[in-house]
């Protein structure tokens, strides 16, 4: 597999293999023994949306591996406006060794992959955020020692992050519950397809956050208003008001439950300052693991010919 676009494209063995490899590479990195596998290689990074974690982690990862990254904004290249996506893919494919893209349209990332001869990585679209889900699973594997049978309660919007996490959870035999207000769940055709394609899936939705967290190992949340939805902010604040991850909600979860957030966090909206402080160790380990997972991913895709 040349690209990393959709979690659904990979087998459970490939996904858990990548997670284990990332954990091992992280230990080598921390011991100062990381091998520079991408010397003199270049990654083009296309960003149509803002970023802290994704940009810094990909760029730092390329530095660690001996390569270089070029940051390209919408204003620089006008993906699909100044120039067709297909032409950009062909040009970057001749000048660079890999492409990472954060776009609004998921189809644009798919097109980049179709027309570029070099690996393409999905760094968040309106549809999905697979690198985030992989770093999240890596963090849980490190924290709990295992993943199978663990329960993730995602409290919030049925968005790109929820979609990738639900897909990965089903692949890795974890249980996934999405608690969201009416009208903000993941689409039922996506959920039906997910359940139909996984061997032992346990994926369900509810409108009751307290019921969702009752047996959770992980309480996960994300912003109520994703990038590109700014016009809906007021309506969403009202719709999601009862879905805040706060001390009262955590009191309904098992004592061992951890809280995760892909960040950026909007304290006072989807999560409280108190929860950010008490669960900060895991939330920021999760952010750090974006670097470790993606460094391994870059090495596998750009240095070893893809995910086998
Ligand atoms: N979690 C995440 O993707 O963060 P950024 O938007 O800062 O890259
Ligand atoms: N759902 C959020 C994730 C940010 C990392 C967004 O798309 O803005």
PDB file of N, CA, C and O and ligand atoms in Angstrom, residues 47 49-57 102 123-124 129 131-132 136 161 220 222 227 261-264 286-287 290 294, ligand 1:
ATOM      1  N   UNK A  47      -1.267  22.391   3.467  1.00  0.00           N
ATOM      2  CA  UNK A  47      -2.201  22.742   4.545  1.00  0.00           C
ATOM      3  C   UNK A  47      -3.236  23.744   4.053  1.00  0.00           C
ATOM      4  O   UNK A  47      -2.898  24.896   3.780  1.00  0.00           O
ATOM      5  N   UNK A  49      -5.850  24.142   6.124  1.00  0.00           N
ATOM      6  CA  UNK A  49      -6.419  24.506   7.433  1.00  0.00           C
ATOM      7  C   UNK A  49      -5.266  24.739   8.409  1.00  0.00           C
ATOM      8  O   UNK A  49      -4.162  24.245   8.174  1.00  0.00           O
ATOM      9  N   UNK A  50      -5.537  25.427   9.532  1.00  0.00           N
ATOM     10  CA  UNK A  50      -4.469  25.629  10.520  1.00  0.00           C
ATOM     11  C   UNK A  50      -4.027  24.332  11.182  1.00  0.00           C
ATOM     12  O   UNK A  50      -4.720  23.318  11.112  1.00  0.00           O
ATOM     13  N   UNK A  51      -2.867  24.395  11.830  1.00  0.00           N
ATOM     14  CA  UNK A  51      -2.360  23.210  12.540  1.00  0.00           C
ATOM     15  C   UNK A  51      -1.239  23.603  13.491  1.00  0.00           C
ATOM     16  O   UNK A  51      -0.430  24.468  13.179  1.00  0.00           O
ATOM     17  N   UNK A  52      -1.185  22.947  14.631  1.00  0.00           N
ATOM     18  CA  UNK A  52       0.007  22.997  15.486  1.00  0.00           C
ATOM     19  C   UNK A  52       0.670  21.616  15.455  1.00  0.00           C
ATOM     20  O   UNK A  52       1.760  21.426  14.930  1.00  0.00           O
ATOM     21  N   UNK A  53      -0.034  20.622  16.010  1.00  0.00           N
ATOM     22  CA  UNK A  53       0.523  19.276  16.150  1.00  0.00           C
ATOM     23  C   UNK A  53       0.934  18.646  14.825  1.00  0.00           C
ATOM     24  O   UNK A  53       2.019  18.089  14.702  1.00  0.00           O
ATOM     25  N   UNK A  54       0.044  18.709  13.849  1.00  0.00           N
ATOM     26  CA  UNK A  54       0.300  17.976  12.607  1.00  0.00           C
ATOM     27  C   UNK A  54       1.497  18.559  11.874  1.00  0.00           C
ATOM     28  O   UNK A  54       2.395  17.823  11.446  1.00  0.00           O
ATOM     29  N   UNK A  55       1.529  19.871  11.768  1.00  0.00           N
ATOM     30  CA  UNK A  55       2.654  20.479  11.066  1.00  0.00           C
ATOM     31  C   UNK A  55       3.974  20.212  11.782  1.00  0.00           C
ATOM     32  O   UNK A  55       4.956  19.778  11.179  1.00  0.00           O
ATOM     33  N   UNK A  56       3.986  20.470  13.089  1.00  0.00           N
ATOM     34  CA  UNK A  56       5.253  20.360  13.824  1.00  0.00           C
ATOM     35  C   UNK A  56       5.713  18.899  13.877  1.00  0.00           C
ATOM     36  O   UNK A  56       6.896  18.599  13.704  1.00  0.00           O
ATOM     37  N   UNK A  57       4.764  17.976  14.070  1.00  0.00           N
ATOM     38  CA  UNK A  57       5.179  16.567  14.191  1.00  0.00           C
ATOM     39  C   UNK A  57       5.714  16.021  12.872  1.00  0.00           C
ATOM     40  O   UNK A  57       6.721  15.311  12.855  1.00  0.00           O
ATOM     41  N   UNK A 102      -3.495  18.233   4.359  1.00  0.00           N
ATOM     42  CA  UNK A 102      -4.645  18.557   5.220  1.00  0.00           C
ATOM     43  C   UNK A 102      -5.568  19.436   4.390  1.00  0.00           C
ATOM     44  O   UNK A 102      -5.233  20.588   4.093  1.00  0.00           O
ATOM     45  N   UNK A 123      -3.589  14.000   6.363  1.00  0.00           N
ATOM     46  CA  UNK A 123      -3.282  14.668   7.632  1.00  0.00           C
ATOM     47  C   UNK A 123      -4.500  15.407   8.176  1.00  0.00           C
ATOM     48  O   UNK A 123      -4.345  16.369   8.921  1.00  0.00           O
ATOM     49  N   UNK A 124      -5.677  14.960   7.846  1.00  0.00           N
ATOM     50  CA  UNK A 124      -7.006  15.441   8.253  1.00  0.00           C
ATOM     51  C   UNK A 124      -7.730  16.020   7.041  1.00  0.00           C
ATOM     52  O   UNK A 124      -7.212  16.872   6.322  1.00  0.00           O
ATOM     53  N   UNK A 129      -9.389  11.513  10.041  1.00  0.00           N
ATOM     54  CA  UNK A 129      -8.099  11.930  10.611  1.00  0.00           C
ATOM     55  C   UNK A 129      -7.359  10.662  11.063  1.00  0.00           C
ATOM     56  O   UNK A 129      -7.180  10.418  12.257  1.00  0.00           O
ATOM     57  N   UNK A 131      -4.183   9.581  11.056  1.00  0.00           N
ATOM     58  CA  UNK A 131      -2.941   9.651  11.841  1.00  0.00           C
ATOM     59  C   UNK A 131      -3.257   9.894  13.317  1.00  0.00           C
ATOM     60  O   UNK A 131      -2.579   9.370  14.208  1.00  0.00           O
ATOM     61  N   UNK A 132      -4.304  10.698  13.571  1.00  0.00           N
ATOM     62  CA  UNK A 132      -4.715  10.948  14.951  1.00  0.00           C
ATOM     63  C   UNK A 132      -5.177   9.656  15.614  1.00  0.00           C
ATOM     64  O   UNK A 132      -4.765   9.331  16.738  1.00  0.00           O
ATOM     65  N   UNK A 136      -3.572   7.799  18.817  1.00  0.00           N
ATOM     66  CA  UNK A 136      -4.434   7.554  19.980  1.00  0.00           C
ATOM     67  C   UNK A 136      -4.339   6.089  20.419  1.00  0.00           C
ATOM     68  O   UNK A 136      -4.185   5.789  21.607  1.00  0.00           O
ATOM     69  N   UNK A 161     -12.633  12.964  13.410  1.00  0.00           N
ATOM     70  CA  UNK A 161     -11.855  12.255  14.429  1.00  0.00           C
ATOM     71  C   UNK A 161     -12.639  11.035  14.925  1.00  0.00           C
ATOM     72  O   UNK A 161     -12.102   9.926  15.036  1.00  0.00           O
ATOM     73  N   UNK A 220     -13.363  10.044  25.361  1.00  0.00           N
ATOM     74  CA  UNK A 220     -12.678  10.822  24.319  1.00  0.00           C
ATOM     75  C   UNK A 220     -13.574  11.988  23.899  1.00  0.00           C
ATOM     76  O   UNK A 220     -14.789  11.822  23.779  1.00  0.00           O
ATOM     77  N   UNK A 222     -13.632  15.879  21.378  1.00  0.00           N
ATOM     78  CA  UNK A 222     -13.019  16.761  20.379  1.00  0.00           C
ATOM     79  C   UNK A 222     -13.874  18.028  20.344  1.00  0.00           C
ATOM     80  O   UNK A 222     -14.991  18.059  20.892  1.00  0.00           O
ATOM     81  N   UNK A 227     -12.884  22.755  12.123  1.00  0.00           N
ATOM     82  CA  UNK A 227     -12.406  23.758  11.165  1.00  0.00           C
ATOM     83  C   UNK A 227     -13.283  23.724   9.913  1.00  0.00           C
ATOM     84  O   UNK A 227     -13.519  22.647   9.358  1.00  0.00           O
ATOM     85  N   UNK A 261      -8.114  13.664  24.210  1.00  0.00           N
ATOM     86  CA  UNK A 261      -8.583  14.777  23.369  1.00  0.00           C
ATOM     87  C   UNK A 261      -7.529  14.954  22.284  1.00  0.00           C
ATOM     88  O   UNK A 261      -6.336  15.036  22.580  1.00  0.00           O
ATOM     89  N   UNK A 262      -7.971  15.038  21.034  1.00  0.00           N
ATOM     90  CA  UNK A 262      -6.990  15.180  19.948  1.00  0.00           C
ATOM     91  C   UNK A 262      -6.312  16.539  19.965  1.00  0.00           C
ATOM     92  O   UNK A 262      -5.235  16.691  19.405  1.00  0.00           O
ATOM     93  N   UNK A 263      -6.955  17.529  20.604  1.00  0.00           N
ATOM     94  CA  UNK A 263      -6.493  18.916  20.680  1.00  0.00           C
ATOM     95  C   UNK A 263      -6.554  19.573  19.289  1.00  0.00           C
ATOM     96  O   UNK A 263      -6.396  18.857  18.307  1.00  0.00           O
ATOM     97  N   UNK A 264      -6.772  20.884  19.168  1.00  0.00           N
ATOM     98  CA  UNK A 264      -6.832  21.834  20.267  1.00  0.00           C
ATOM     99  C   UNK A 264      -8.116  21.700  21.096  1.00  0.00           C
ATOM    100  O   UNK A 264      -9.178  21.415  20.546  1.00  0.00           O
ATOM    101  N   UNK A 286      -0.571  11.719  24.225  1.00  0.00           N
ATOM    102  CA  UNK A 286      -1.299  11.469  22.968  1.00  0.00           C
ATOM    103  C   UNK A 286      -0.807  12.441  21.883  1.00  0.00           C
ATOM    104  O   UNK A 286      -0.535  12.037  20.743  1.00  0.00           O
ATOM    105  N   UNK A 287      -0.669  13.717  22.247  1.00  0.00           N
ATOM    106  CA  UNK A 287      -0.159  14.708  21.278  1.00  0.00           C
ATOM    107  C   UNK A 287       1.257  14.349  20.859  1.00  0.00           C
ATOM    108  O   UNK A 287       1.598  14.364  19.671  1.00  0.00           O
ATOM    109  N   UNK A 290       1.759  11.713  18.147  1.00  0.00           N
ATOM    110  CA  UNK A 290       1.619  12.072  16.725  1.00  0.00           C
ATOM    111  C   UNK A 290       3.007  12.063  16.079  1.00  0.00           C
ATOM    112  O   UNK A 290       3.185  11.582  14.968  1.00  0.00           O
ATOM    113  N   UNK A 294       3.923   9.108  13.333  1.00  0.00           N
ATOM    114  CA  UNK A 294       4.133   9.599  11.959  1.00  0.00           C
ATOM    115  C   UNK A 294       5.573   9.430  11.501  1.00  0.00           C
ATOM    116  O   UNK A 294       5.827   9.229  10.310  1.00  0.00           O
TER     117      UNK A 294
HETATM  118  N1  LIG B   1      -4.845  17.091  16.597  1.00  0.00           N
HETATM  119  C1  LIG B   1      -4.434  17.820  15.540  1.00  0.00           C
HETATM  120  O1  LIG B   1      -4.479  17.366  14.364  1.00  0.00           O
HETATM  121  O2  LIG B   1      -3.911  19.030  15.867  1.00  0.00           O
HETATM  122  P1  LIG B   1      -3.571  20.215  14.854  1.00  0.00           P
HETATM  123  O3  LIG B   1      -4.852  20.657  14.220  1.00  0.00           O
HETATM  124  O4  LIG B   1      -2.920  21.284  15.697  1.00  0.00           O
HETATM  125  O5  LIG B   1      -2.630  19.693  13.807  1.00  0.00           O
END
